[in-house]
mmCIF file of C-alpha atoms and ligand atoms in Angstrom:
data_model
loop_
_atom_site.group_PDB
_atom_site.id
_atom_site.type_symbol
_atom_site.label_atom_id
_atom_site.label_comp_id
_atom_site.label_asym_id
_atom_site.label_seq_id
_atom_site.Cartn_x
_atom_site.Cartn_y
_atom_site.Cartn_z
ATOM 1 C CA MET A 1 1.164 -16.647 -29.586
ATOM 2 C CA LYS A 2 0.109 -13.081 -28.784
ATOM 3 C CA PRO A 3 0.546 -12.087 -25.128
ATOM 4 C CA GLN A 4 -2.650 -11.295 -23.247
ATOM 5 C CA GLU A 5 -0.740 -8.684 -21.204
ATOM 6 C CA LYS A 6 -3.480 -8.534 -18.604
ATOM 7 C CA ALA A 7 -4.626 -11.208 -16.182
ATOM 8 C CA GLU A 8 -8.244 -12.236 -16.581
ATOM 9 C CA ASP A 9 -9.182 -10.555 -13.308
ATOM 10 C CA SER A 10 -6.817 -7.557 -13.404
ATOM 11 C CA PHE A 11 -8.290 -4.101 -13.839
ATOM 12 C CA LEU A 12 -7.515 -0.394 -13.688
ATOM 13 C CA GLY A 13 -7.025 1.102 -10.222
ATOM 14 C CA LEU A 14 -6.539 4.757 -9.299
ATOM 15 C CA TYR A 15 -4.102 5.991 -6.668
ATOM 16 C CA CYS A 16 -4.324 9.603 -5.484
ATOM 17 C CA HIS A 17 -1.439 10.944 -3.419
ATOM 18 C CA VAL A 18 -2.312 13.519 -0.764
ATOM 19 C CA PRO A 19 1.094 14.789 0.364
ATOM 20 C CA PHE A 20 0.211 16.729 3.520
ATOM 21 C CA CYS A 21 1.238 15.783 7.054
ATOM 22 C CA PRO A 22 0.825 17.874 10.201
ATOM 23 C CA HIS A 23 4.360 16.989 11.293
ATOM 24 C CA ARG A 24 7.191 14.726 10.275
ATOM 25 C CA CYS A 25 7.195 11.287 11.926
ATOM 26 C CA ALA A 26 10.686 10.579 13.175
ATOM 27 C CA TYR A 27 11.264 7.562 10.907
ATOM 28 C CA CYS A 28 9.636 8.857 7.709
ATOM 29 C CA ALA A 29 11.666 9.310 4.545
ATOM 30 C CA PHE A 30 8.651 9.843 2.226
ATOM 31 C CA TYR A 31 7.877 13.059 0.417
ATOM 32 C CA HIS A 32 5.313 15.180 2.241
ATOM 33 C CA GLU A 33 4.615 18.834 2.964
ATOM 34 C CA PRO A 34 3.130 20.806 5.851
ATOM 35 C CA PRO A 35 -0.552 21.615 5.192
ATOM 36 C CA LYS A 36 -0.185 25.306 4.305
ATOM 37 C CA ARG A 37 -3.333 26.863 2.843
ATOM 38 C CA GLU A 38 -1.534 28.125 -0.225
ATOM 39 C CA TRP A 39 -0.148 24.666 -1.044
ATOM 40 C CA ILE A 40 -3.463 22.911 -0.435
ATOM 41 C CA ASP A 41 -5.155 25.345 -2.846
ATOM 42 C CA ARG A 42 -2.487 24.731 -5.457
ATOM 43 C CA TYR A 43 -2.744 20.982 -4.911
ATOM 44 C CA LEU A 44 -6.544 20.939 -5.330
ATOM 45 C CA ASP A 45 -6.321 23.091 -8.449
ATOM 46 C CA GLY A 46 -3.608 20.786 -9.833
ATOM 47 C CA ILE A 47 -5.674 17.667 -9.166
ATOM 48 C CA GLN A 48 -8.595 19.157 -11.074
ATOM 49 C CA LYS A 49 -6.303 20.015 -14.001
ATOM 50 C CA GLU A 50 -4.584 16.622 -13.971
ATOM 51 C CA VAL A 51 -7.851 14.645 -13.959
ATOM 52 C CA ALA A 52 -9.292 16.869 -16.718
ATOM 53 C CA SER A 53 -6.246 16.083 -18.882
ATOM 54 C CA ILE A 54 -6.794 12.299 -18.720
ATOM 55 C CA THR A 55 -9.278 10.082 -20.549
ATOM 56 C CA VAL A 56 -8.887 6.520 -19.334
ATOM 57 C CA HIS A 57 -9.551 3.446 -21.479
ATOM 58 C CA SER A 58 -11.784 2.014 -18.736
ATOM 59 C CA LEU A 59 -13.033 3.386 -15.453
ATOM 60 C CA PRO A 60 -11.044 2.431 -12.339
ATOM 61 C CA LYS A 61 -12.551 -0.354 -10.269
ATOM 62 C CA THR A 62 -10.701 0.728 -7.128
ATOM 63 C CA ILE A 63 -9.549 4.068 -5.714
ATOM 64 C CA PHE A 64 -6.923 4.505 -3.020
ATOM 65 C CA PHE A 65 -6.245 7.886 -1.368
ATOM 66 C CA GLY A 66 -2.817 7.557 0.265
ATOM 67 C CA GLY A 67 -0.241 9.923 1.608
ATOM 68 C CA GLY A 68 0.885 11.769 3.475
ATOM 69 C CA THR A 69 -2.269 12.039 5.507
ATOM 70 C CA PRO A 70 -5.378 12.293 3.274
ATOM 71 C CA GLY A 71 -7.615 12.582 6.346
ATOM 72 C CA ILE A 72 -5.961 15.885 7.252
ATOM 73 C CA LEU A 73 -7.991 17.707 4.575
ATOM 74 C CA SER A 74 -11.014 19.649 5.811
ATOM 75 C CA THR A 75 -14.432 18.403 4.664
ATOM 76 C CA LYS A 76 -14.559 21.236 2.100
ATOM 77 C CA ASP A 77 -11.140 20.362 0.683
ATOM 78 C CA PHE A 78 -11.885 16.646 0.761
ATOM 79 C CA GLN A 79 -15.128 17.263 -1.135
ATOM 80 C CA SER A 80 -13.229 19.296 -3.723
ATOM 81 C CA LEU A 81 -10.561 16.593 -4.144
ATOM 82 C CA SER A 82 -13.162 13.836 -4.444
ATOM 83 C CA SER A 83 -15.274 15.797 -6.952
ATOM 84 C CA SER A 84 -12.223 16.180 -9.185
ATOM 85 C CA ILE A 85 -11.405 12.473 -8.946
ATOM 86 C CA LEU A 86 -15.028 11.484 -9.625
ATOM 87 C CA SER A 87 -15.015 13.589 -12.799
ATOM 88 C CA LEU A 88 -12.498 11.147 -14.351
ATOM 89 C CA SER A 89 -13.995 9.882 -17.588
ATOM 90 C CA ASP A 90 -13.481 7.133 -20.144
ATOM 91 C CA GLY A 91 -14.972 9.401 -22.809
ATOM 92 C CA HIS A 92 -18.509 8.106 -22.221
ATOM 93 C CA LYS A 93 -19.036 7.661 -18.507
ATOM 94 C CA SER A 94 -17.454 9.169 -15.420
ATOM 95 C CA LEU A 95 -16.529 7.762 -12.022
ATOM 96 C CA GLY A 96 -19.222 10.023 -10.586
ATOM 97 C CA THR A 97 -21.950 7.830 -12.043
ATOM 98 C CA ASN A 98 -19.974 4.565 -11.973
ATOM 99 C CA ARG A 99 -18.510 4.355 -8.490
ATOM 100 C CA PRO A 100 -15.595 2.003 -7.782
ATOM 101 C CA VAL A 101 -16.232 -1.266 -5.947
ATOM 102 C CA GLU A 102 -13.576 -0.365 -3.375
ATOM 103 C CA TRP A 103 -12.498 3.141 -2.322
ATOM 104 C CA THR A 104 -9.954 3.365 0.475
ATOM 105 C CA VAL A 105 -8.825 6.463 2.359
ATOM 106 C CA GLU A 106 -5.839 6.457 4.713
ATOM 107 C CA MET A 107 -6.527 8.301 7.951
ATOM 108 C CA ALA A 108 -4.422 9.075 11.006
ATOM 109 C CA PRO A 109 -6.426 8.615 14.245
ATOM 110 C CA SER A 110 -6.168 12.333 15.039
ATOM 111 C CA THR A 111 -7.918 13.227 11.753
ATOM 112 C CA VAL A 112 -10.994 11.026 12.265
ATOM 113 C CA LYS A 113 -14.021 13.301 12.775
ATOM 114 C CA GLU A 114 -17.735 12.651 12.448
ATOM 115 C CA ASP A 115 -18.359 15.248 9.724
ATOM 116 C CA LYS A 116 -15.562 13.820 7.561
ATOM 117 C CA LEU A 117 -16.825 10.264 7.946
ATOM 118 C CA LEU A 118 -20.337 11.378 7.044
ATOM 119 C CA LEU A 119 -19.049 13.046 3.879
ATOM 120 C CA MET A 120 -16.949 9.986 3.011
ATOM 121 C CA LYS A 121 -19.989 7.760 3.394
ATOM 122 C CA GLU A 122 -22.011 10.028 1.103
ATOM 123 C CA LEU A 123 -19.201 9.992 -1.470
ATOM 124 C CA GLY A 124 -19.218 6.185 -1.615
ATOM 125 C CA ILE A 125 -15.931 5.545 0.186
ATOM 126 C CA THR A 126 -15.990 1.933 1.360
ATOM 127 C CA ARG A 127 -12.853 1.424 3.380
ATOM 128 C CA ILE A 128 -10.734 3.365 5.886
ATOM 129 C CA SER A 129 -7.103 2.473 6.496
ATOM 130 C CA LEU A 130 -6.257 3.662 9.994
ATOM 131 C CA GLY A 131 -2.595 4.308 10.826
ATOM 132 C CA ILE A 132 -2.584 3.040 14.409
ATOM 133 C CA GLN A 133 0.986 1.587 14.329
ATOM 134 C CA SER A 134 0.869 0.509 17.990
ATOM 135 C CA PHE A 135 -1.371 0.540 21.050
ATOM 136 C CA ASN A 136 1.651 0.957 23.311
ATOM 137 C CA PRO A 137 2.277 4.555 24.502
ATOM 138 C CA HIS A 138 6.035 4.057 24.707
ATOM 139 C CA THR A 139 6.222 2.638 21.171
ATOM 140 C CA LEU A 140 4.032 5.444 19.802
ATOM 141 C CA ASN A 141 6.305 7.937 21.499
ATOM 142 C CA THR A 142 9.387 6.236 20.058
ATOM 143 C CA LEU A 143 7.872 6.503 16.579
ATOM 144 C CA GLY A 144 7.044 10.163 17.132
ATOM 145 C CA ARG A 145 3.343 9.558 16.444
ATOM 146 C CA ARG A 146 1.104 12.231 17.908
ATOM 147 C CA HIS A 147 -1.930 10.083 18.744
ATOM 148 C CA SER A 148 -2.500 8.058 21.898
ATOM 149 C CA ALA A 149 -3.769 4.475 22.018
ATOM 150 C CA LYS A 150 -7.050 5.793 23.467
ATOM 151 C CA GLN A 151 -7.447 8.229 20.575
ATOM 152 C CA ALA A 152 -6.799 5.398 18.094
ATOM 153 C CA LEU A 153 -9.472 3.224 19.704
ATOM 154 C CA LEU A 154 -12.022 6.052 19.760
ATOM 155 C CA ALA A 155 -11.278 6.779 16.089
ATOM 156 C CA TYR A 156 -11.714 3.093 15.273
ATOM 157 C CA GLU A 157 -15.080 2.929 17.056
ATOM 158 C CA LEU A 158 -16.331 6.042 15.277
ATOM 159 C CA ILE A 159 -15.330 4.626 11.878
ATOM 160 C CA ARG A 160 -17.180 1.417 12.728
ATOM 161 C CA GLU A 161 -20.307 3.400 13.638
ATOM 162 C CA PHE A 162 -20.346 4.580 10.028
ATOM 163 C CA ALA A 163 -20.070 0.967 8.818
ATOM 164 C CA PHE A 164 -16.851 1.305 6.827
ATOM 165 C CA ASP A 165 -14.561 -1.652 6.283
ATOM 166 C CA VAL A 166 -11.415 -0.973 8.297
ATOM 167 C CA ASN A 167 -7.772 -1.803 7.843
ATOM 168 C CA ILE A 168 -5.386 -1.046 10.681
ATOM 169 C CA ASP A 169 -1.666 -0.516 10.107
ATOM 170 C CA LEU A 170 0.627 -1.906 12.795
ATOM 171 C CA MET A 171 4.411 -1.707 12.935
ATOM 172 C CA PHE A 172 6.843 -4.146 14.524
ATOM 173 C CA ALA A 173 10.550 -4.612 15.243
ATOM 174 C CA ILE A 174 10.783 -0.987 16.306
ATOM 175 C CA PRO A 175 13.911 -0.285 18.369
ATOM 176 C CA SER A 176 13.009 -0.644 22.071
ATOM 177 C CA GLN A 177 9.802 -2.587 21.248
ATOM 178 C CA THR A 178 9.756 -6.007 22.922
ATOM 179 C CA LEU A 179 8.163 -9.155 21.562
ATOM 180 C CA GLU A 180 5.767 -9.065 24.531
ATOM 181 C CA SER A 181 4.700 -5.555 23.668
ATOM 182 C CA TRP A 182 4.140 -6.594 20.019
ATOM 183 C CA SER A 183 2.105 -9.583 21.222
ATOM 184 C CA SER A 184 -0.096 -7.190 23.202
ATOM 185 C CA ASP A 185 -0.576 -5.063 20.083
ATOM 186 C CA LEU A 186 -1.658 -8.150 18.142
ATOM 187 C CA GLN A 187 -4.019 -9.201 20.939
ATOM 188 C CA LYS A 188 -5.585 -5.751 20.989
ATOM 189 C CA ALA A 189 -5.992 -5.887 17.211
ATOM 190 C CA ILE A 190 -7.821 -9.207 17.469
ATOM 191 C CA GLU A 191 -10.003 -7.805 20.242
ATOM 192 C CA ILE A 192 -11.289 -4.920 18.111
ATOM 193 C CA GLN A 193 -11.761 -7.184 15.042
ATOM 194 C CA PRO A 194 -10.849 -5.020 12.054
ATOM 195 C CA ASP A 195 -11.478 -6.430 8.576
ATOM 196 C CA HIS A 196 -7.853 -6.196 7.568
ATOM 197 C CA ILE A 197 -4.473 -5.818 9.274
ATOM 198 C CA SER A 198 -1.323 -4.577 7.527
ATOM 199 C CA THR A 199 1.849 -5.275 9.484
ATOM 200 C CA TYR A 200 5.042 -3.441 8.614
ATOM 201 C CA CYS A 201 8.526 -4.282 9.754
ATOM 202 C CA PHE A 202 10.280 -1.134 10.924
ATOM 203 C CA THR A 203 13.089 -0.278 8.561
ATOM 204 C CA HIS A 204 15.908 1.965 9.551
ATOM 205 C CA GLU A 205 15.803 4.756 6.979
ATOM 206 C CA GLU A 206 18.953 6.786 6.607
ATOM 207 C CA ASN A 207 18.888 10.564 6.962
ATOM 208 C CA THR A 208 15.763 10.700 9.108
ATOM 209 C CA PRO A 209 15.615 12.159 12.606
ATOM 210 C CA PHE A 210 15.036 8.598 13.826
ATOM 211 C CA ASP A 211 18.360 7.551 12.405
ATOM 212 C CA LEU A 212 20.098 10.037 14.627
ATOM 213 C CA LYS A 213 17.985 9.500 17.725
ATOM 214 C CA LEU A 214 18.016 5.751 18.205
ATOM 215 C CA SER A 215 20.286 2.824 17.680
ATOM 216 C CA PRO A 216 18.937 -0.714 17.226
ATOM 217 C CA ASP A 217 19.085 -3.352 19.953
ATOM 218 C CA LYS A 218 22.605 -4.749 19.929
ATOM 219 C CA SER A 219 21.844 -8.072 21.661
ATOM 220 C CA LEU A 220 20.468 -9.592 18.425
ATOM 221 C CA SER A 221 21.189 -8.727 14.830
ATOM 222 C CA LYS A 222 18.337 -6.820 13.154
ATOM 223 C CA GLU A 223 17.622 -9.916 11.013
ATOM 224 C CA GLU A 224 17.442 -12.227 14.049
ATOM 225 C CA SER A 225 15.208 -9.846 15.919
ATOM 226 C CA ASP A 226 12.932 -9.247 12.895
ATOM 227 C CA LEU A 227 12.543 -13.004 12.462
ATOM 228 C CA LEU A 228 11.026 -13.385 15.950
ATOM 229 C CA PHE A 229 8.485 -10.660 15.214
ATOM 230 C CA TYR A 230 7.593 -12.146 11.821
ATOM 231 C CA GLU A 231 7.133 -15.633 13.288
ATOM 232 C CA LYS A 232 4.903 -14.304 16.061
ATOM 233 C CA THR A 233 2.744 -12.361 13.602
ATOM 234 C CA TRP A 234 2.474 -15.112 11.001
ATOM 235 C CA ASP A 235 1.393 -17.626 13.671
ATOM 236 C CA TYR A 236 -0.855 -15.466 15.789
ATOM 237 C CA LEU A 237 -3.096 -13.709 13.262
ATOM 238 C CA PRO A 238 -4.054 -16.854 11.265
ATOM 239 C CA GLU A 239 -4.709 -18.679 14.559
ATOM 240 C CA ASN A 240 -7.225 -15.938 15.253
ATOM 241 C CA GLY A 241 -9.223 -16.039 12.046
ATOM 242 C CA PHE A 242 -7.208 -13.821 9.711
ATOM 243 C CA ILE A 243 -6.112 -15.093 6.314
ATOM 244 C CA HIS A 244 -2.445 -14.385 5.687
ATOM 245 C CA TYR A 245 -2.671 -13.517 1.990
ATOM 246 C CA GLU A 246 0.436 -11.420 1.356
ATOM 247 C CA ILE A 247 3.713 -11.108 3.255
ATOM 248 C CA SER A 248 2.532 -8.062 5.217
ATOM 249 C CA ASN A 249 -1.235 -8.391 4.913
ATOM 250 C CA PHE A 250 -3.970 -10.291 6.722
ATOM 251 C CA ALA A 251 -7.706 -10.184 6.112
ATOM 252 C CA ARG A 252 -10.905 -11.674 7.341
ATOM 253 C CA PRO A 253 -12.476 -13.862 4.622
ATOM 254 C CA GLY A 254 -13.539 -11.754 1.625
ATOM 255 C CA LYS A 255 -11.883 -8.586 2.960
ATOM 256 C CA GLN A 256 -8.589 -8.632 1.039
ATOM 257 C CA CYS A 257 -7.584 -5.264 -0.420
ATOM 258 C CA LEU A 258 -8.542 -5.427 -4.115
ATOM 259 C CA HIS A 259 -6.508 -2.350 -4.987
ATOM 260 C CA ASN A 260 -3.266 -3.839 -3.687
ATOM 261 C CA LEU A 261 -4.005 -7.289 -5.125
ATOM 262 C CA ASN A 262 -4.295 -5.644 -8.538
ATOM 263 C CA THR A 263 -0.830 -4.102 -8.202
ATOM 264 C CA TRP A 264 0.769 -7.403 -7.096
ATOM 265 C CA ASP A 265 -0.989 -9.064 -10.054
ATOM 266 C CA MET A 266 0.557 -6.473 -12.409
ATOM 267 C CA GLY A 267 -2.771 -4.948 -13.360
ATOM 268 C CA GLU A 268 -2.884 -1.277 -14.328
ATOM 269 C CA TRP A 269 -3.144 1.800 -12.163
ATOM 270 C CA ILE A 270 -2.971 5.510 -12.727
ATOM 271 C CA GLY A 271 -1.437 7.776 -10.121
ATOM 272 C CA ILE A 272 -2.789 11.280 -9.572
ATOM 273 C CA GLY A 273 -1.025 13.994 -7.565
ATOM 274 C CA PRO A 274 2.624 14.726 -6.760
ATOM 275 C CA ALA A 275 4.883 11.666 -6.412
ATOM 276 C CA ALA A 276 2.123 9.298 -7.582
ATOM 277 C CA ALA A 277 3.303 6.386 -9.733
ATOM 278 C CA SER A 278 1.421 4.846 -12.654
ATOM 279 C CA GLN A 279 1.491 1.632 -14.619
ATOM 280 C CA TYR A 280 -0.720 2.202 -17.600
ATOM 281 C CA ASN A 281 -0.765 1.341 -21.301
ATOM 282 C CA GLN A 282 2.429 -0.763 -21.095
ATOM 283 C CA THR A 283 4.354 2.086 -19.448
ATOM 284 C CA ARG A 284 5.504 2.832 -15.911
ATOM 285 C CA TYR A 285 6.094 6.445 -14.866
ATOM 286 C CA ASN A 286 5.661 8.819 -11.973
ATOM 287 C CA ASN A 287 4.678 12.396 -11.272
ATOM 288 C CA PRO A 288 7.322 14.781 -9.870
ATOM 289 C CA ALA A 289 7.661 14.456 -6.079
ATOM 290 C CA SER A 290 7.137 18.135 -5.349
ATOM 291 C CA ILE A 291 3.906 20.122 -5.418
ATOM 292 C CA GLU A 292 5.587 22.982 -7.247
ATOM 293 C CA LYS A 293 7.275 20.809 -9.903
ATOM 294 C CA TRP A 294 4.179 18.648 -10.340
ATOM 295 C CA TYR A 295 1.903 21.693 -10.689
ATOM 296 C CA GLU A 296 4.270 23.270 -13.164
ATOM 297 C CA SER A 297 4.579 19.988 -15.087
ATOM 298 C CA LEU A 298 0.821 19.865 -15.683
ATOM 299 C CA SER A 299 1.235 22.439 -18.445
ATOM 300 C CA HIS A 300 3.750 20.172 -20.263
ATOM 301 C CA GLN A 301 2.712 17.699 -22.895
ATOM 302 C CA THR A 302 4.485 14.905 -21.015
ATOM 303 C CA PRO A 303 4.404 15.818 -17.338
ATOM 304 C CA PHE A 304 5.892 12.528 -16.118
ATOM 305 C CA GLU A 305 9.297 11.371 -14.889
ATOM 306 C CA ASN A 306 11.121 8.043 -15.084
ATOM 307 C CA ILE A 307 9.103 6.841 -18.067
ATOM 308 C CA THR A 308 9.802 3.132 -18.592
ATOM 309 C CA PRO A 309 8.195 1.187 -21.439
ATOM 310 C CA LEU A 310 7.091 -2.242 -20.254
ATOM 311 C CA THR A 311 7.674 -5.344 -22.339
ATOM 312 C CA PRO A 312 5.863 -8.671 -21.894
ATOM 313 C CA GLU A 313 9.188 -10.000 -20.594
ATOM 314 C CA SER A 314 9.630 -7.324 -17.907
ATOM 315 C CA LEU A 315 5.974 -7.601 -16.891
ATOM 316 C CA ALA A 316 6.254 -11.393 -16.647
ATOM 317 C CA THR A 317 9.248 -11.099 -14.304
ATOM 318 C CA ASP A 318 7.467 -8.490 -12.176
ATOM 319 C CA ALA A 319 4.283 -10.580 -12.060
ATOM 320 C CA LEU A 320 6.375 -13.504 -10.844
ATOM 321 C CA MET A 321 8.306 -11.474 -8.256
ATOM 322 C CA PHE A 322 5.279 -9.661 -6.861
ATOM 323 C CA GLY A 323 3.043 -12.725 -7.211
ATOM 324 C CA LEU A 324 5.416 -14.616 -4.939
ATOM 325 C CA ARG A 325 4.716 -12.031 -2.235
ATOM 326 C CA LYS A 326 1.234 -13.552 -2.105
ATOM 327 C CA ILE A 327 1.032 -16.560 0.183
ATOM 328 C CA GLN A 328 -0.790 -18.593 -2.477
ATOM 329 C CA GLY A 329 1.990 -17.767 -4.962
ATOM 330 C CA VAL A 330 1.423 -17.928 -8.712
ATOM 331 C CA ASN A 331 0.442 -20.343 -11.442
ATOM 332 C CA LEU A 332 3.447 -20.510 -13.778
ATOM 333 C CA ASP A 333 1.400 -21.842 -16.699
ATOM 334 C CA SER A 334 -1.123 -18.987 -16.456
ATOM 335 C CA LEU A 335 1.637 -16.376 -16.264
ATOM 336 C CA SER A 336 3.512 -17.995 -19.150
ATOM 337 C CA SER A 337 0.479 -17.919 -21.413
ATOM 338 C CA ARG A 338 -0.469 -14.399 -20.274
ATOM 339 C CA TYR A 339 2.909 -13.044 -21.421
ATOM 340 C CA ALA A 340 3.744 -15.670 -24.090
ATOM 341 C CA ILE A 341 7.011 -16.485 -22.296
ATOM 342 C CA ASP A 342 8.004 -19.919 -21.048
ATOM 343 C CA LEU A 343 8.759 -18.927 -17.455
ATOM 344 C CA ARG A 344 9.509 -22.495 -16.355
ATOM 345 C CA LYS A 345 12.259 -22.648 -18.963
ATOM 346 C CA LYS A 346 13.532 -19.116 -18.420
ATOM 347 C CA TYR A 347 13.898 -19.527 -14.655
ATOM 348 C CA ALA A 348 14.538 -23.299 -14.505
ATOM 349 C CA PRO A 349 17.939 -23.083 -12.708
ATOM 350 C CA LEU A 350 16.681 -20.515 -10.172
ATOM 351 C CA LEU A 351 13.414 -22.378 -9.492
ATOM 352 C CA HIS A 352 15.382 -25.595 -9.051
ATOM 353 C CA SER A 353 17.848 -23.996 -6.656
ATOM 354 C CA LEU A 354 15.074 -22.338 -4.595
ATOM 355 C CA SER A 355 13.245 -25.687 -4.337
ATOM 356 C CA GLU A 356 16.445 -27.522 -3.401
ATOM 357 C CA ASN A 357 17.010 -25.002 -0.617
ATOM 358 C CA LYS A 358 13.414 -25.434 0.568
ATOM 359 C CA LEU A 359 12.615 -21.788 -0.119
ATOM 360 C CA LEU A 360 10.052 -22.590 -2.818
ATOM 361 C CA ILE A 361 7.221 -25.122 -2.918
ATOM 362 C CA GLN A 362 6.119 -26.444 -6.322
ATOM 363 C CA GLU A 363 2.771 -28.200 -6.726
ATOM 364 C CA GLY A 364 2.162 -28.830 -10.421
ATOM 365 C CA PRO A 365 2.095 -25.432 -12.136
ATOM 366 C CA HIS A 366 1.698 -23.604 -8.797
ATOM 367 C CA ILE A 367 4.725 -22.194 -7.033
ATOM 368 C CA ARG A 368 4.812 -20.388 -3.716
ATOM 369 C CA LEU A 369 7.455 -19.380 -1.221
ATOM 370 C CA SER A 370 7.884 -21.467 1.923
ATOM 371 C CA ARG A 371 8.035 -19.596 5.218
ATOM 372 C CA PRO A 372 11.859 -19.369 5.073
ATOM 373 C CA GLY A 373 11.427 -18.229 1.461
ATOM 374 C CA LEU A 374 8.963 -15.502 2.471
ATOM 375 C CA LEU A 375 11.494 -14.216 4.979
ATOM 376 C CA LEU A 376 14.000 -13.901 2.127
ATOM 377 C CA SER A 377 11.501 -12.621 -0.430
ATOM 378 C CA ASP A 378 13.344 -9.359 -1.129
ATOM 379 C CA SER A 379 16.590 -11.096 -2.026
ATOM 380 C CA ILE A 380 14.718 -13.804 -3.975
ATOM 381 C CA ALA A 381 13.030 -11.041 -5.991
ATOM 382 C CA LEU A 382 16.477 -9.679 -6.866
ATOM 383 C CA ASP A 383 17.520 -13.165 -8.045
ATOM 384 C CA PHE A 384 14.682 -13.069 -10.609
ATOM 385 C CA LEU A 385 15.969 -9.740 -11.909
ATOM 386 C CA GLU A 386 19.523 -10.991 -12.558
HETATM 387 S S1 SF4 B 401 2.022 10.439 8.588
HETATM 388 FE FE1 SF4 B 401 2.979 8.926 7.211
HETATM 389 S S2 SF4 B 401 3.721 10.118 5.449
HETATM 390 FE FE2 SF4 B 401 3.282 11.588 7.108
HETATM 391 S S3 SF4 B 401 5.243 11.889 8.149
HETATM 392 FE FE3 SF4 B 401 4.171 10.254 9.258
HETATM 393 S S4 SF4 B 401 4.854 8.326 8.292
HETATM 394 FE FE4 SF4 B 401 5.429 10.017 6.906
#
């Protein structure tokens, strides 16, 4: 049997990394740069060169501008970036004449301005992901975020006036944040009715200013404390009309993020810009995480790093691991025929042990993690890799 290698509904997505941030958030360990004019010019020139060097086998169905802070670009720079991306071609057609069905841009509340939103609307952007993190001034201050709750709400209202779909990012289990304060954040989120809510558990990154500034609450272990926040979130948002469709993600009906679903389903995506990762043509690779190295690499024949060929076997394991992050789980028979690998047989002892321990629920060919299983999803994923 020949593997299908792609799910029936998987497609090509495009991720563009915009690595500029006005300042460093205290907890952030991601690669980003201050928005110096010289670097922005080099970045925009590099994006144009990178896109011109690629001919894709099919046009991306989704685009995601992430960062960094994509919204920090001026309207002129944003127009230039978008024009380069829209020139991407499959050899016959370009994205400019065949717009994606979903195009998301991450914005920090302080970067939301009317002229930018107007341009984004004209470009065909469909969805804004707003990095609110919290509505609580103390929590925002703890995180080192520069916006106020009022600024976040005004930004949200302005985005809504332009009729974009909106995701809001919220963060929980932040040192000094109480469960009551998190409950208020969730209530506020329900009040403003976004289309989508992404909830992230604060993780204590090493070697960040945050690491030095704060120590976690000692009365509970981090795991015990996180559990209370997870339980609250997983109960409250579905009770208020949001579908819990992935460990961290909730959506109103029909508003799930297609771009992210495609990555969890092991579809294909190409990454443009420094530090962007790709999974394309049975290979996983990433661009150098430095504007200078990335720009310089564009003149090489193979500008990528960490090039990993993907086999049906490795893709099947990843599709299983990432598919189990989705609340509905996966259909083992479909995955087995997609990759021509008998996954039931390959993982029989592990699936049996997870079921015995009530971490996994099996209903015919469908498997999904139970709530205790979802809480242990990272370690369960590692079990599939062993
Ligand atoms: S805006 Fe995002 S990427 Fe930039 S420093 Fe803050 S957390 Fe990191």
